[in-house]
mmCIF file of C-alpha atoms in Angstrom:
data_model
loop_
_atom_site.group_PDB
_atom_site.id
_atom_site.type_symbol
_atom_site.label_atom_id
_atom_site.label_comp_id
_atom_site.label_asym_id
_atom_site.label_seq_id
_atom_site.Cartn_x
_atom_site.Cartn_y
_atom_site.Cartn_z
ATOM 1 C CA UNK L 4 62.690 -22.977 3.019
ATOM 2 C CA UNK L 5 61.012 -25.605 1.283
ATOM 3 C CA UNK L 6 57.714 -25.934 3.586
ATOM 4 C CA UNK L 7 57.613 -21.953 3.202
ATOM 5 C CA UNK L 8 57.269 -22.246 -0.599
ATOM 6 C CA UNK L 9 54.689 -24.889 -0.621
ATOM 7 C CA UNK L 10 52.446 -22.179 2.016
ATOM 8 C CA UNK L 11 52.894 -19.446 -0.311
ATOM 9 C CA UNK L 12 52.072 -21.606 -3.245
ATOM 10 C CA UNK L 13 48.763 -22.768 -1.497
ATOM 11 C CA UNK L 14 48.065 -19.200 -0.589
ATOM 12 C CA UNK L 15 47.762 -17.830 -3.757
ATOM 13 C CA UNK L 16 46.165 -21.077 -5.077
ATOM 14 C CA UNK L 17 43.378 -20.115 -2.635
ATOM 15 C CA UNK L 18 43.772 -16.389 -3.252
ATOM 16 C CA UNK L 19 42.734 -17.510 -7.355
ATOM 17 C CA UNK L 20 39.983 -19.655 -5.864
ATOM 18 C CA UNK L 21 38.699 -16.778 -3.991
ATOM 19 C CA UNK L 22 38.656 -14.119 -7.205
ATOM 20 C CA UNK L 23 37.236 -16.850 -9.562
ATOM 21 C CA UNK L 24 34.247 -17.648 -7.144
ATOM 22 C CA UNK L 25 33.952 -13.490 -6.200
ATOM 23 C CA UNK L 26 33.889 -12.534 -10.061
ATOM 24 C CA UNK L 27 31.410 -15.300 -10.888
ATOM 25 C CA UNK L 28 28.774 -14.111 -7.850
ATOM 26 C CA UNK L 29 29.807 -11.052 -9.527
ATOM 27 C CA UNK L 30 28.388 -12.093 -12.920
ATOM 28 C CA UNK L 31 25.350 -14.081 -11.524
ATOM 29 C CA UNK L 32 23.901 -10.567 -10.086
ATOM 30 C CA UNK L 33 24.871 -8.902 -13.305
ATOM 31 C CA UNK L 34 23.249 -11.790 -15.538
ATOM 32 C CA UNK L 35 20.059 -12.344 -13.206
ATOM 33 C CA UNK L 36 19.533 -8.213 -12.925
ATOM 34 C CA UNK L 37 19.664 -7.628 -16.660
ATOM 35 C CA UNK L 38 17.465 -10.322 -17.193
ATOM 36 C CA UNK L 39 14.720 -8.723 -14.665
ATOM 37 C CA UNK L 40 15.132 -5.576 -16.737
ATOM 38 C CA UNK L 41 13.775 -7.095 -20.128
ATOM 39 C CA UNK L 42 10.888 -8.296 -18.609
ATOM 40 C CA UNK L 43 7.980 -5.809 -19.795
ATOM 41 C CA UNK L 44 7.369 -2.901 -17.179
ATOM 42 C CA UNK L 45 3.704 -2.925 -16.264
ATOM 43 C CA UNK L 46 2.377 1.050 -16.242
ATOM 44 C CA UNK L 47 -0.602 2.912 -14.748
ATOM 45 C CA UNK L 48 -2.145 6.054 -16.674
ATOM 46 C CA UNK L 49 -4.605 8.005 -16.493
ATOM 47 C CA UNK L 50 -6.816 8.313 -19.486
ATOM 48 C CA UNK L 51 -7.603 12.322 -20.317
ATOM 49 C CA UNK L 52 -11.034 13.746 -19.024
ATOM 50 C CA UNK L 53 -13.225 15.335 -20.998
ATOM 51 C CA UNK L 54 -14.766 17.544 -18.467
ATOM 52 C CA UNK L 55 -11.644 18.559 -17.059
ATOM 53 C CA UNK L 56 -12.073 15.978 -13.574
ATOM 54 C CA UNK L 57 -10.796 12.746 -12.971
ATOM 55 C CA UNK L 58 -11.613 10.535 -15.881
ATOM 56 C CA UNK L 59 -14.653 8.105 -15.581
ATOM 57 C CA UNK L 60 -14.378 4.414 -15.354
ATOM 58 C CA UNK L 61 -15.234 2.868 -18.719
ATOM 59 C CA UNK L 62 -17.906 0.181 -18.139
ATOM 60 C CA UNK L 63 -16.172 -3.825 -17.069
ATOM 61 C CA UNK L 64 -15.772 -5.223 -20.374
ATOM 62 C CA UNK L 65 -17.179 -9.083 -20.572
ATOM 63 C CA UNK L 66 -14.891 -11.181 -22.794
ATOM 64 C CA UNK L 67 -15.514 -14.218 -22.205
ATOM 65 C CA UNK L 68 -13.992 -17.017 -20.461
ATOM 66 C CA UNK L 69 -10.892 -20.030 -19.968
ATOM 67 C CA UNK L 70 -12.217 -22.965 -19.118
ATOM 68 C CA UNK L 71 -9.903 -25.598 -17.462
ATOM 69 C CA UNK L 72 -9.752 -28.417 -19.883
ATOM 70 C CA UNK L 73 -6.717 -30.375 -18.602
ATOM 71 C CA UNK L 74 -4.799 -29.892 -15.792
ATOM 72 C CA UNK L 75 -2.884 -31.971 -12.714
ATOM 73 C CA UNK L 76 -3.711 -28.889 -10.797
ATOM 74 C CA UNK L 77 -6.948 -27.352 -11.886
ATOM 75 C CA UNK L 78 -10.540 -29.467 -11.970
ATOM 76 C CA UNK L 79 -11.615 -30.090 -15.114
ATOM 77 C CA UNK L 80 -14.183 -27.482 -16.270
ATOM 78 C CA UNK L 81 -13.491 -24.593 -13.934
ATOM 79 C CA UNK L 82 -13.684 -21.353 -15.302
ATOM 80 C CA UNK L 83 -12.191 -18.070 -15.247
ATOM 81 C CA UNK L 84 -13.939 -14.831 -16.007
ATOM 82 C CA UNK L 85 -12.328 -12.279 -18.538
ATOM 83 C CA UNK L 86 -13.307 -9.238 -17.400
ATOM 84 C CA UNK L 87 -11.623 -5.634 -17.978
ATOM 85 C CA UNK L 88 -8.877 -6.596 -15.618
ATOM 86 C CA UNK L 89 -5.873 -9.179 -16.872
ATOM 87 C CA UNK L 90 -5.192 -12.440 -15.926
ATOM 88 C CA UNK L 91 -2.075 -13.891 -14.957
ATOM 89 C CA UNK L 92 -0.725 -17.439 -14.887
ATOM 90 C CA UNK L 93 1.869 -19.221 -13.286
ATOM 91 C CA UNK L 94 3.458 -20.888 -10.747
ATOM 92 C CA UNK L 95 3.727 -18.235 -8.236
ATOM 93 C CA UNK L 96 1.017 -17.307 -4.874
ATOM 94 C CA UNK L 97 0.523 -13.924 -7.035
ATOM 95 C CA UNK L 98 -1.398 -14.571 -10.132
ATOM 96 C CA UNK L 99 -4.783 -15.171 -10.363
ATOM 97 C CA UNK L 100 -4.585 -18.897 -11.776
ATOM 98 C CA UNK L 101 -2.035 -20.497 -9.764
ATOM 99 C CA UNK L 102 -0.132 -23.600 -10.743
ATOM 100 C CA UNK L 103 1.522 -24.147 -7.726
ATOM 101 C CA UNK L 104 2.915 -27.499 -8.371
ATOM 102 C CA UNK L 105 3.347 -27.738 -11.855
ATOM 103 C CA UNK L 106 6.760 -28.040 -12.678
ATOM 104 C CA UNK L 107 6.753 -26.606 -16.234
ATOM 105 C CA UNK L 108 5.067 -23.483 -15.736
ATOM 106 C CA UNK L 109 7.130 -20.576 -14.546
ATOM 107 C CA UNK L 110 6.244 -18.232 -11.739
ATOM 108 C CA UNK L 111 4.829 -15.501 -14.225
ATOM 109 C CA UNK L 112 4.037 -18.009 -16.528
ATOM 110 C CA UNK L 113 1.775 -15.760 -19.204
ATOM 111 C CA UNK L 114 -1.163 -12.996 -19.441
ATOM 112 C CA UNK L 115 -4.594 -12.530 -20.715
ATOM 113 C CA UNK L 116 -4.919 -9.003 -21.579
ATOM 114 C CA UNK L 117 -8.755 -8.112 -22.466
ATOM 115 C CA UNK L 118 -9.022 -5.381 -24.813
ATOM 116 C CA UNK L 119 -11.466 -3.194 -26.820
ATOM 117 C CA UNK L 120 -10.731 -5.501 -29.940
ATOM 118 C CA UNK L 121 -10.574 -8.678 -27.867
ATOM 119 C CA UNK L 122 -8.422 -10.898 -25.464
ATOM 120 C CA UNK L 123 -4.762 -11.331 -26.425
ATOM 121 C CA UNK L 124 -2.669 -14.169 -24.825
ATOM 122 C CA UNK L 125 1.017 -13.460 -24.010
ATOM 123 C CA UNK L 126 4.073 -15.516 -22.492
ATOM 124 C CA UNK L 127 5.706 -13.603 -20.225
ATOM 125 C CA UNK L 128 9.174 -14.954 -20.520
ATOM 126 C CA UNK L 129 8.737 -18.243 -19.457
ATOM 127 C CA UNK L 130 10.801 -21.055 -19.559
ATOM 128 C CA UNK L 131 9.093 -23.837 -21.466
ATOM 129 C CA UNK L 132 6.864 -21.093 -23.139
ATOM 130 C CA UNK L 133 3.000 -20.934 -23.671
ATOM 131 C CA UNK L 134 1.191 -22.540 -26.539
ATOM 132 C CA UNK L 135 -1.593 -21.194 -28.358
ATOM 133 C CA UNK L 136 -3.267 -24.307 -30.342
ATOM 134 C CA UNK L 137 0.167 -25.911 -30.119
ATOM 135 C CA UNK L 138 2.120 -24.062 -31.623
ATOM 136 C CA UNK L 139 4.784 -21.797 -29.248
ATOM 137 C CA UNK L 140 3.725 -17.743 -28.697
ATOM 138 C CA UNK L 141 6.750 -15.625 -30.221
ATOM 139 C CA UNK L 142 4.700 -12.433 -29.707
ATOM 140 C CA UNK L 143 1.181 -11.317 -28.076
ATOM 141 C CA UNK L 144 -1.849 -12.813 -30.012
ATOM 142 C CA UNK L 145 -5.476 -12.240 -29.897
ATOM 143 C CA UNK L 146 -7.715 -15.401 -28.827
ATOM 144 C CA UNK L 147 -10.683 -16.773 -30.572
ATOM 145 C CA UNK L 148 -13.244 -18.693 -29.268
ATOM 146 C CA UNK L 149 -12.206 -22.395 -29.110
ATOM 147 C CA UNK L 150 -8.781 -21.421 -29.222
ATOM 148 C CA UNK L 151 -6.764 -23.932 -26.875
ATOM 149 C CA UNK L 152 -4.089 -22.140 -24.379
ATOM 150 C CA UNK L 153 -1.056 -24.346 -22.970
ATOM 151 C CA UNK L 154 0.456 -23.149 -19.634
ATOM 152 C CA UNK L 155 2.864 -25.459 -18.452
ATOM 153 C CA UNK L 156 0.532 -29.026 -18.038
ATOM 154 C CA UNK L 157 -2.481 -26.745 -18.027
ATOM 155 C CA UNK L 158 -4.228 -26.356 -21.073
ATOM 156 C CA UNK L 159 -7.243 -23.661 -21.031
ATOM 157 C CA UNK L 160 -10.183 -23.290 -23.789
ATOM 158 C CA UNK L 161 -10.594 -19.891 -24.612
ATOM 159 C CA UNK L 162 -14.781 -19.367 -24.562
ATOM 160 C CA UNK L 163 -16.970 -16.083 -25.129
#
């Protein structure tokens, strides 16, 4: 009698164990999925045509350029064009200036967005968070020239 209460006892010790580690899996998915969601949605439209077609391409747009001026993974003085297209920064293979092995920038690390009134800088939910002349990015803020960009242990001057 006695060795079949201490079985039943472990039993439902382990069954607890069990329904702990289940509901926090549970709330790992739920935390990590939410998280994904407040990330800003990148969209595609159309602009409207005039003549009643497929709108035309507006011409590139030069804004300048970020030159490398420290980094452990960049050389010194490499440069990046700003064209009409974005730029994006980060750890991961999939932006366009990769920091694979720095350890304080994030995967999608932060964006340069060139626009009609100039290039804006934004962190894209990073970690350790980007630095515009030192001082952390709450929100998305237009560059001027000379303006000094920290990505992790990259820093990038902002030139036109």
């Amino acid at each position: 009698m006695v060795g079949s209460v201490a079985v039943d006892t472990a039993l439902l010790i382990l069954k607890i164990a069990f329904l702990v580690l289940l509901y926090l899996f549970i709330w790992r998915i739920v935390r990590t999925a939410s998280r994904d969601l407040r990330l800003p949605q990148e969209s595609f439209i159309l602009a409207p045509s005039r003549e009643g077609g497929v709108a035309t391409a507006r011409p590139p747009i030069h804004s300048g350029r970020l030159v490398v001026v420290k980094s452990a993974e960049l050389d010194e003085g490499t440069d990046f064009e700003l064209n009409s297209a974005q730029l994006t920064v980060g750890r991961g293979g999939q932006n366009d200036i990769p920091l694979a092995s720095d350890d304080y920038a994030s995967a999608r690390h932060a964006r340069f967005e060139p626009r009609q009134d100039g290039v804006w800088v934004q962190d894209l939910g990073s970690t350790n968070g980007t630095f515009l002349n030192g001082v952390r990015l709450e929100r998305p803020r237009r560059l001027t020239p000379g303006d000094v960009v920290r990505v992790g242990e990259t820093d990038l001057r902002y030139e036109q």
